């Protein structure tokens, strides 16, 4: 997969040189290309922002430099343009489903903005030629879209074939279809069996795979009920067995 990123802070993406994503790049699975937006700002100060029409606080990123930068990136690739992803807190939520969708694309272009965002005509212009997604990574405000791009590239990159080893495949991720459907994963433990007086739950040492699976499901339900009422409410009642329903009732969630 090819990934282009246009930003006024290309140095912000140094984390993509290390760990899983760094390894995927070394191995040629992921081709990340960084671009400095200011290379397409032609005044002496290399200005990329201006005051908002209609008034209001902050600054808006000018369409000119973005248009030239995106055109230049598009010209370096095949006729089929990339899917363009514009991070913004007012976008659609980034989810594992969207990560999987992006992982199936041959080419992505991320356009992280600083200030109050990019002049909306840029999204209109490229939206007429390719898919342009305005995407948010959560209900909080960042100083700019760069960190959101790091989040998305990591979530997408680890799904590419050959990036994860067999020992840790993506199929049992919390939010992957086929994992325990829409339940959070419960607690995990490793050696030693006792640490500072805290013991590993005995069932995990029992070797009884049926009991272990049941215990893990109980813990997943407890954690989901405790932390994510939205996920609990969205559970398909048909996916709950008698034991699940009894546990949820004990936890104070009568079906
Ligand atoms: O807060 C932001 C500022 C710029 C670009 C993106 C964001 C954001 O994306 N998801 C949450 C916040």
CSV table of C-alpha atoms in Angstrom, one decimal, residues 190-195 198-201 205:
chain,number,residue,atom,x,y,z
A,190,UNK,CA,1.5,-13.8,32.4
A,191,UNK,CA,4.2,-15.3,34.7
A,192,UNK,CA,4.7,-15.3,37.6
A,193,UNK,CA,1.5,-16.9,39.1
A,194,UNK,CA,1.8,-14.6,42.1
A,195,UNK,CA,3.1,-11.1,42.1
A,198,UNK,CA,-1.8,-10.7,43.6
A,199,UNK,CA,-2.7,-14.1,42.2
A,200,UNK,CA,-3.5,-15.0,38.6
A,201,UNK,CA,-7.2,-16.3,38.5
A,205,UNK,CA,-4.0,-22.2,35.3
